Amino acid sequence: MPAQRSVTKWLERAPAPVFTAFAVIAAFSTYFCMYAFRKPFAVGSYKGMVALPLLPALDLKSLYIIAQVLGYCASKFLGIKIVSEMPPERRALAILACIGVSEAALVLFGLAPAPYAAVFLALNGLPLGMVWGLVFGFLEGRRVSDLLGAGLCASFIVASGFVKTIGKITLGWGVPEVWMPAVTGALFFPPLLLSVWMLAQIPPPSVDDEALRTRRAPMDRAARRAFVLANAGGLATLVLGYVVLTAYRDFRDNFAREIWDALGYTDQPAILTTAEIPVAIGALLSVAVMIGIRNNRTALAAIHGVMIAGAALAGLSTALYQAGVIGPVAWMISVGLGLYVGYVPYNCVLFDRLIAAVGSVATAGFLITAADAFGYLGSVALLLYKSFGQAKRSWLEFFLGFSYATALVCGALFAASAAYFWLRTRGPSAAARPAALDA
């Protein structure tokens, strides 16, 4: 405990670049390690079909993915209450508990016969959906939250491909396919413990932080309801856009191996990681520049502009690929960048700036978790539609069509949200006070 207090006090006095570096490393590595308990299973092939009552047969891998996403989706709905009400001093322990339960579920997945092992993948996803909101709770409401959030978002862009590469390597060691997820997760437990310890040392936002970004406090049911009703029009368009983006992102992520195989990269497992590096850099740079915009209303408008540009990039690059202008690697990087330029702001700067612009005492963790809950419902719906309504279409063909749909729908919804919040935050009000400090 004395060591913990001394590190926290040192961080309170540390220069901003030192504090920022410490917090980014702690948050990035924590969430990066979490992905080792969630995504490696997706690199398995899990051959076979499952007969379902009153429904067409379903391939085993799709069943497993649907099961985990269902658990993850349920976790988000639980997290609306748990994350928004979690006292700051209990966040670190809660993160470790969530990941510990998920690893136990992966062990049971290895023990259970197919297709009943799907139950344990649902249990694996059930606690993991709350980890993001818990981690972001350490970062929000600060002058440097834009930069901290960008660093945190880098984790899920890069980690998904990296842990799948590690999973594929463990298969090469001779680890059975059903045990590969548990073995991969166990490899990441030691760095996870160190990362969570570092998170727990981060001090709460300062008085100056609260003046610029409004105070953040746990939200009970009444507070959550009041905030949603006050901003319902804009939140509805943002959540609908996030539903589409989450479904698109999850499809690209879960079936990355199948898409890359169809593009001719079967024997190059490293492509799962290397193709995501430029995506991460580009997406994070687009978010990190927001730290230079101190006026919260202006920053919120700029974030919407970047998201609209991302939607346009996903659609345009797909058209160029199909026309033969760019190759498969350039296309996958471009659609990935377009996707994450729209997706990343939801998980860091968008809601943090929105709360500051409207001038309400709230938590970004609540809004992120609530959006995620509906987003993963969309992901489940897409998987069911592909499995039962478009079963004969290849993963690549389906992804091409979905890229166009995502570009059009998200572009329109982001434009509507931008207009709503620009009007919502105009004029002298509580929302203007943070911006006034910048004058």
Coordinates of C-alpha atoms in Angstrom, one line a residue:
M1 CA 0.0 0.0 0.0
P2 CA 2.8 2.5 0.8
A3 CA 4.4 1.8 -2.6
Q4 CA 1.0 2.3 -4.2
R5 CA 0.5 5.7 -2.5
S6 CA 4.0 6.8 -3.5
V7 CA 3.5 6.0 -7.2
T8 CA 0.2 7.8 -7.2
K9 CA 1.7 10.9 -5.5
W10 CA 4.6 10.9 -8.0
L11 CA 2.1 10.8 -10.9
E12 CA 0.2 13.7 -9.4
R13 CA 3.4 15.8 -9.5
A14 CA 4.8 14.4 -12.7
P15 CA 5.0 16.5 -15.9
A16 CA 2.1 15.9 -18.3
P17 CA 4.2 13.9 -20.8
V18 CA 5.4 11.6 -18.1
F19 CA 1.8 11.1 -16.7
T20 CA 0.5 10.6 -20.2
A21 CA 3.1 8.0 -21.1
F22 CA 2.5 6.0 -17.9
A23 CA -1.3 6.0 -18.3
V24 CA -1.2 5.1 -22.0
I25 CA 1.2 2.2 -21.3
A26 CA -1.0 0.9 -18.4
A27 CA -4.3 1.2 -20.3
F28 CA -2.9 -0.1 -23.7
S29 CA -1.2 -3.1 -22.2
T30 CA -4.2 -4.0 -20.0
Y31 CA -6.7 -4.1 -22.9
F32 CA -4.1 -5.7 -25.2
C33 CA -3.8 -8.6 -22.8
M34 CA -7.5 -8.9 -22.4
Y35 CA -7.7 -9.6 -26.2
A36 CA -5.7 -12.8 -25.6
F37 CA -8.7 -14.2 -23.7
R38 CA -11.2 -13.2 -26.3
K39 CA -10.0 -13.4 -29.9
P40 CA -7.5 -16.3 -30.4
F41 CA -10.2 -18.9 -30.7
A42 CA -11.3 -17.2 -34.0
V43 CA -8.1 -18.4 -35.8
G44 CA -9.2 -22.0 -35.4
S45 CA -11.1 -23.6 -38.3
Y46 CA -13.4 -25.8 -36.2
K47 CA -14.6 -27.9 -39.1
G48 CA -18.0 -29.5 -39.1
M49 CA -21.7 -28.7 -39.3
V50 CA -24.3 -28.5 -36.5
A51 CA -27.9 -29.5 -37.0
L52 CA -30.3 -27.1 -35.3
P53 CA -34.0 -27.6 -34.7
L54 CA -36.3 -25.9 -37.3
L55 CA -33.2 -24.2 -38.8
P56 CA -30.7 -25.0 -41.6
A57 CA -27.4 -26.6 -40.5
L58 CA -24.8 -24.2 -39.2
D59 CA -21.0 -24.5 -39.5
L60 CA -19.3 -25.0 -36.1
K61 CA -17.1 -21.9 -36.3
S62 CA -20.1 -19.7 -36.9
L63 CA -21.9 -21.3 -33.9
Y64 CA -18.9 -20.6 -31.7
I65 CA -18.6 -17.0 -32.9
I66 CA -22.3 -16.3 -32.4
A67 CA -22.1 -17.9 -28.9
Q68 CA -19.2 -15.7 -27.8
V69 CA -20.7 -12.5 -29.3
L70 CA -24.0 -13.3 -27.5
G71 CA -22.1 -13.5 -24.2
Y72 CA -20.2 -10.3 -25.0
C73 CA -23.5 -8.6 -25.9
A74 CA -25.1 -9.6 -22.6
S75 CA -22.0 -8.4 -20.8
K76 CA -22.5 -4.9 -22.3
F77 CA -26.1 -4.7 -21.0
L78 CA -25.0 -5.8 -17.6
G79 CA -22.2 -3.2 -17.8
I80 CA -24.6 -0.3 -18.3
K81 CA -25.4 -0.6 -14.6
I82 CA -22.2 -2.2 -13.3
V83 CA -19.6 0.0 -15.1
S84 CA -21.5 3.3 -14.6
E85 CA -22.0 2.6 -10.8
M86 CA -18.5 1.1 -10.2
P87 CA -16.5 3.0 -7.5
P88 CA -13.1 4.0 -8.8
E89 CA -11.2 2.1 -6.1
R90 CA -12.8 -1.2 -7.2
R91 CA -12.1 -1.0 -10.9
A92 CA -8.8 -2.8 -10.9
L93 CA -10.1 -5.8 -8.9
A94 CA -13.1 -5.9 -11.2
I95 CA -10.9 -6.1 -14.3
L96 CA -8.9 -9.0 -12.9
A97 CA -12.1 -10.8 -11.8
C98 CA -13.6 -10.5 -15.3
I99 CA -10.6 -11.8 -17.0
G100 CA -10.1 -14.6 -14.5
V101 CA -13.7 -15.9 -15.1
S102 CA -13.1 -15.7 -18.9
E103 CA -10.0 -17.9 -18.7
A104 CA -11.8 -20.5 -16.6
A105 CA -14.5 -20.6 -19.3
L106 CA -11.8 -21.2 -22.0
V107 CA -10.5 -24.2 -19.9
L108 CA -14.1 -25.6 -19.8
F109 CA -14.3 -25.0 -23.6
G110 CA -11.3 -27.2 -24.0
L111 CA -12.9 -30.0 -21.9
A112 CA -16.4 -29.9 -23.4
P113 CA -17.4 -31.8 -26.5
A114 CA -18.6 -30.0 -29.7
P115 CA -21.0 -28.4 -30.2
Y116 CA -21.8 -28.0 -26.5
A117 CA -18.5 -26.2 -25.9
A118 CA -20.3 -23.2 -27.4
V119 CA -21.9 -22.6 -24.0
F120 CA -18.5 -21.9 -22.5
L121 CA -17.6 -19.5 -25.2
A122 CA -20.8 -17.6 -24.3
L123 CA -19.6 -17.6 -20.6
N124 CA -16.1 -16.5 -21.8
G125 CA -17.7 -13.4 -23.4
L126 CA -20.0 -12.6 -20.5
P127 CA -17.5 -10.8 -18.3
L128 CA -15.1 -9.5 -21.0
G129 CA -17.6 -6.9 -22.4
M130 CA -17.2 -4.8 -19.2
V131 CA -13.4 -4.5 -19.3
W132 CA -13.3 -1.5 -21.7
G133 CA -15.6 0.7 -19.6
L134 CA -13.7 -0.2 -16.5
V135 CA -10.3 0.6 -18.1
F136 CA -11.6 3.9 -19.7
G137 CA -12.8 5.0 -16.3
F138 CA -9.2 5.5 -15.3
L139 CA -8.7 7.9 -18.3
E140 CA -11.8 10.0 -18.8
G141 CA -12.5 13.5 -17.7
R142 CA -8.8 14.8 -18.1
R143 CA -7.2 17.5 -20.2
V144 CA -5.2 14.7 -22.0
S145 CA -8.1 12.3 -22.3
D146 CA -8.1 12.5 -26.1
L147 CA -4.5 11.3 -26.2
L148 CA -5.1 8.7 -23.5
G149 CA -8.1 7.4 -25.3
A150 CA -6.2 7.2 -28.6
G151 CA -3.5 5.1 -26.9
L152 CA -6.1 2.8 -25.4
C153 CA -7.8 2.4 -28.8
A154 CA -4.5 1.3 -30.4
S155 CA -4.7 -1.8 -28.3
F156 CA -7.8 -3.4 -29.9
I157 CA -6.7 -2.5 -33.4
V158 CA -3.4 -4.2 -33.1
A159 CA -4.1 -6.8 -30.5
S160 CA -6.8 -8.7 -32.4
G161 CA -4.4 -9.6 -35.2
F162 CA -1.5 -10.2 -32.8
V163 CA -3.2 -12.6 -30.5
K164 CA -4.6 -14.5 -33.5
T165 CA -1.0 -14.8 -34.8
I166 CA 0.0 -16.2 -31.4
G167 CA -2.9 -18.6 -31.5
K168 CA -1.8 -19.8 -34.9
I169 CA 1.7 -20.3 -33.6
T170 CA 0.5 -22.3 -30.6
L171 CA -1.4 -24.6 -33.1
G172 CA 2.0 -25.0 -34.8
W173 CA 3.4 -26.2 -31.5
G174 CA 0.9 -29.1 -31.5
V175 CA -1.6 -27.6 -29.1
P176 CA -5.0 -29.0 -30.0
E177 CA -7.4 -26.5 -31.6
V178 CA -9.9 -26.6 -28.6
W179 CA -7.1 -25.9 -26.1
M180 CA -5.4 -23.2 -28.1
P181 CA -7.6 -20.3 -26.7
A182 CA -6.9 -21.3 -23.1
V183 CA -3.2 -21.7 -23.7
T184 CA -2.9 -18.4 -25.5
G185 CA -4.7 -16.6 -22.7
A186 CA -2.5 -18.2 -20.0
L187 CA 0.6 -16.7 -21.8
F188 CA -0.7 -13.2 -21.2
F189 CA -1.5 -13.5 -17.5
P190 CA 1.8 -12.2 -16.1
P191 CA 1.9 -9.0 -18.2
L192 CA -1.9 -8.5 -17.4
L193 CA -1.2 -8.4 -13.6
L194 CA 1.6 -5.8 -14.0
S195 CA -0.6 -3.7 -16.4
V196 CA -3.6 -3.7 -14.0
W197 CA -1.3 -2.7 -11.1
M198 CA -0.1 0.3 -13.1
L199 CA -3.7 1.3 -13.8
A200 CA -4.5 1.2 -10.1
Q201 CA -1.8 3.8 -9.5
I202 CA -3.3 6.5 -11.7
P203 CA -4.7 9.4 -9.6
P204 CA -8.2 10.8 -10.1
P205 CA -8.7 13.9 -12.4
S206 CA -7.4 17.1 -11.0
V207 CA -9.4 20.3 -10.3
D208 CA -8.2 21.8 -13.6
D209 CA -9.2 18.6 -15.4
E210 CA -12.8 18.9 -14.0
A211 CA -12.9 22.6 -15.0
L212 CA -12.1 21.8 -18.6
R213 CA -14.0 18.5 -19.1
T214 CA -16.7 18.6 -16.3
R215 CA -16.7 16.4 -13.3
R216 CA -17.2 12.6 -13.7
A217 CA -19.1 10.7 -11.1
P218 CA -20.9 7.3 -10.9
M219 CA -24.4 7.5 -12.4
D220 CA -27.4 5.8 -10.8
R221 CA -30.5 4.9 -12.8
A222 CA -32.1 8.3 -12.5
A223 CA -29.0 10.1 -13.7
R224 CA -28.6 7.7 -16.7
R225 CA -32.2 8.2 -17.7
A226 CA -32.1 12.0 -17.4
F227 CA -28.9 12.2 -19.6
V228 CA -30.4 10.0 -22.3
L229 CA -33.7 11.9 -22.4
A230 CA -31.9 15.3 -22.6
N231 CA -29.8 14.2 -25.6
A232 CA -32.1 11.5 -27.2
G233 CA -32.1 12.7 -30.8
G234 CA -28.3 12.8 -31.2
L235 CA -27.7 9.7 -29.1
A236 CA -30.1 7.7 -31.2
T237 CA -28.3 8.4 -34.5
L238 CA -24.9 7.8 -32.9
V239 CA -26.0 4.4 -31.5
L240 CA -27.6 3.3 -34.8
G241 CA -24.3 4.2 -36.6
Y242 CA -22.4 2.3 -34.0
V243 CA -24.6 -0.8 -34.4
V244 CA -23.7 -0.9 -38.1
L245 CA -20.0 -0.2 -37.4
T246 CA -19.7 -2.8 -34.7
A247 CA -21.3 -5.5 -37.0
Y248 CA -18.9 -4.5 -39.8
R249 CA -15.9 -4.5 -37.5
D250 CA -16.8 -7.8 -35.9
F251 CA -17.4 -9.5 -39.2
R252 CA -14.0 -8.3 -40.6
D253 CA -12.3 -9.3 -37.3
N254 CA -13.9 -12.7 -36.7
F255 CA -13.6 -13.9 -40.3
A256 CA -10.2 -12.2 -41.1
R257 CA -8.6 -15.6 -41.7
E258 CA -11.3 -16.6 -44.2
I259 CA -11.2 -13.2 -46.0
W260 CA -7.4 -13.2 -46.3
D261 CA -7.4 -16.8 -47.4
A262 CA -9.8 -15.9 -50.2
L263 CA -7.5 -13.0 -51.2
G264 CA -4.6 -15.5 -51.6
Y265 CA -2.7 -15.1 -48.3
T266 CA -3.4 -18.6 -46.8
D267 CA 0.3 -19.3 -45.9
Q268 CA 1.1 -15.8 -44.5
P269 CA -0.3 -15.7 -40.9
A270 CA 1.7 -12.5 -40.1
I271 CA -0.6 -10.6 -42.5
L272 CA -3.2 -10.7 -39.7
T273 CA -0.9 -8.4 -37.7
T274 CA 1.1 -6.4 -40.2
A275 CA -1.9 -5.2 -42.1
E276 CA -3.4 -3.7 -39.0
I277 CA -0.3 -1.6 -38.1
P278 CA -0.9 1.2 -40.7
V279 CA -4.6 1.0 -39.8
A280 CA -3.8 1.6 -36.1
I281 CA -1.4 4.5 -36.9
G282 CA -3.8 6.3 -39.2
A283 CA -6.9 5.9 -37.0
L284 CA -5.1 7.0 -33.9
L285 CA -3.5 10.0 -35.5
S286 CA -7.0 11.2 -36.6
V287 CA -8.1 11.0 -33.0
A288 CA -4.9 12.3 -31.3
V289 CA -5.1 15.6 -33.2
M290 CA -8.3 16.4 -31.3
I291 CA -6.2 17.2 -28.3
G292 CA -5.2 20.4 -30.0
I293 CA -8.9 21.6 -30.1
R294 CA -9.7 22.9 -26.6
N295 CA -13.2 24.2 -27.4
N296 CA -15.4 21.1 -26.8
R297 CA -18.2 22.1 -29.2
T298 CA -15.7 22.6 -32.0
A299 CA -13.9 19.3 -31.1
L300 CA -17.2 17.4 -31.2
A301 CA -18.0 18.8 -34.7
A302 CA -14.5 17.9 -35.9
I303 CA -14.8 14.3 -34.6
H304 CA -18.0 13.9 -36.6
G305 CA -16.2 15.2 -39.7
V306 CA -13.5 12.6 -39.3
M307 CA -16.1 9.8 -38.8
I308 CA -17.9 10.9 -42.0
A309 CA -14.6 10.8 -43.9
G310 CA -13.9 7.3 -42.6
A311 CA -17.2 6.1 -43.9
A312 CA -16.5 7.6 -47.3
L313 CA -13.0 5.9 -47.4
A314 CA -14.5 2.5 -46.8
G315 CA -16.9 2.8 -49.7
L316 CA -14.5 4.5 -52.1
S317 CA -11.6 2.0 -51.5
T318 CA -14.0 -0.9 -52.0
A319 CA -15.0 0.5 -55.4
L320 CA -11.4 1.0 -56.3
Y321 CA -10.5 -2.6 -55.4
Q322 CA -13.4 -4.0 -57.4
A323 CA -12.3 -1.8 -60.4
G324 CA -8.8 -3.2 -60.2
V325 CA -7.2 0.1 -59.3
I326 CA -5.8 -1.1 -55.9
G327 CA -4.7 -4.5 -54.8
P328 CA -6.1 -6.7 -51.9
V329 CA -3.6 -5.6 -49.3
A330 CA -4.2 -1.9 -50.0
W331 CA -7.9 -2.5 -50.0
M332 CA -7.9 -4.3 -46.6
I333 CA -5.8 -1.6 -45.1
S334 CA -8.0 1.2 -46.6
V335 CA -11.3 -0.3 -45.4
G336 CA -9.8 -1.0 -42.1
L337 CA -8.7 2.6 -41.8
G338 CA -12.1 3.8 -42.8
L339 CA -13.8 1.5 -40.3
Y340 CA -11.6 2.4 -37.4
V341 CA -11.6 6.2 -38.1
G342 CA -15.4 5.9 -37.5
Y343 CA -15.2 3.3 -34.7
V344 CA -12.3 4.5 -32.5
P345 CA -13.9 7.9 -31.5
Y346 CA -16.8 6.1 -29.9
N347 CA -14.4 4.4 -27.6
C348 CA -12.5 7.4 -26.4
V349 CA -12.9 11.0 -27.6
L350 CA -16.5 11.1 -28.9
F351 CA -18.5 10.6 -25.7
D352 CA -15.8 12.3 -23.5
R353 CA -16.1 15.5 -25.6
L354 CA -19.9 15.1 -25.9
I355 CA -20.3 15.2 -22.1
A356 CA -18.1 18.2 -21.8
A357 CA -19.9 20.0 -24.6
V358 CA -23.4 19.5 -23.2
G359 CA -22.1 20.3 -19.7
S360 CA -23.6 17.4 -17.8
V361 CA -22.0 15.4 -14.9
A362 CA -21.8 11.9 -16.3
T363 CA -19.4 9.2 -17.3
A364 CA -18.2 8.3 -20.8
G365 CA -17.9 4.7 -19.5
F366 CA -21.7 4.5 -19.3
L367 CA -22.2 5.9 -22.8
I368 CA -19.5 3.6 -24.3
T369 CA -21.0 0.5 -22.6
A370 CA -24.6 1.4 -23.6
A371 CA -23.6 1.9 -27.3
D372 CA -21.6 -1.3 -27.2
A373 CA -24.6 -3.3 -25.9
F374 CA -26.7 -2.3 -28.9
G375 CA -23.7 -2.6 -31.2
Y376 CA -23.2 -6.2 -30.4
L377 CA -26.8 -7.0 -30.8
G378 CA -26.3 -5.8 -34.4
S379 CA -23.3 -8.0 -34.7
V380 CA -25.3 -11.1 -33.6
A381 CA -28.1 -10.1 -36.1
L382 CA -25.5 -9.9 -38.9
L383 CA -24.0 -13.3 -38.1
L384 CA -27.4 -14.9 -38.1
Y385 CA -28.4 -13.2 -41.3
K386 CA -25.2 -14.4 -43.0
S387 CA -25.4 -17.9 -41.6
F388 CA -29.1 -18.5 -42.5
G389 CA -30.0 -15.9 -45.2
Q390 CA -26.7 -15.7 -47.2
A391 CA -25.1 -19.0 -46.4
K392 CA -24.1 -19.6 -50.1
R393 CA -22.3 -16.3 -50.4
S394 CA -18.6 -16.5 -49.6
W395 CA -17.2 -14.5 -46.7
L396 CA -15.4 -12.2 -49.2
E397 CA -18.4 -11.5 -51.4
F398 CA -20.5 -10.7 -48.3
F399 CA -17.9 -8.4 -46.9
L400 CA -17.7 -6.5 -50.2
G401 CA -21.4 -5.8 -50.2
F402 CA -21.5 -4.9 -46.5
S403 CA -18.6 -2.4 -47.0
Y404 CA -20.8 -0.3 -49.4
A405 CA -23.8 -0.5 -47.0
T406 CA -21.7 0.5 -44.0
A407 CA -20.3 3.5 -45.9
L408 CA -23.7 4.8 -47.0
V409 CA -25.7 4.2 -43.8
C410 CA -23.0 5.5 -41.4
G411 CA -22.2 8.5 -43.4
A412 CA -25.8 9.6 -43.3
L413 CA -26.2 8.9 -39.6
F414 CA -23.0 10.7 -38.6
A415 CA -24.1 13.8 -40.6
A416 CA -27.4 13.8 -38.8
S417 CA -25.7 13.5 -35.4
A418 CA -23.3 16.3 -36.2
A419 CA -26.2 18.7 -37.0
Y420 CA -28.1 17.7 -33.9
F421 CA -25.3 18.4 -31.4
W422 CA -24.1 21.5 -33.2
L423 CA -27.6 23.0 -32.6
R424 CA -27.9 21.4 -29.2
T425 CA -24.8 23.1 -27.8
R426 CA -25.2 26.6 -29.3
G427 CA -25.9 29.7 -27.3
P428 CA -25.0 30.7 -23.7
S429 CA -25.5 27.6 -21.5
A430 CA -23.7 25.3 -19.1
A431 CA -22.3 23.6 -22.2
A432 CA -20.4 26.8 -23.1
R433 CA -18.5 27.1 -19.8
P434 CA -15.7 24.7 -20.7
A435 CA -15.2 26.4 -24.0
A436 CA -15.1 29.8 -22.3
L437 CA -12.1 28.8 -20.4
D438 CA -10.3 28.4 -23.6
A439 CA -10.8 32.0 -24.7

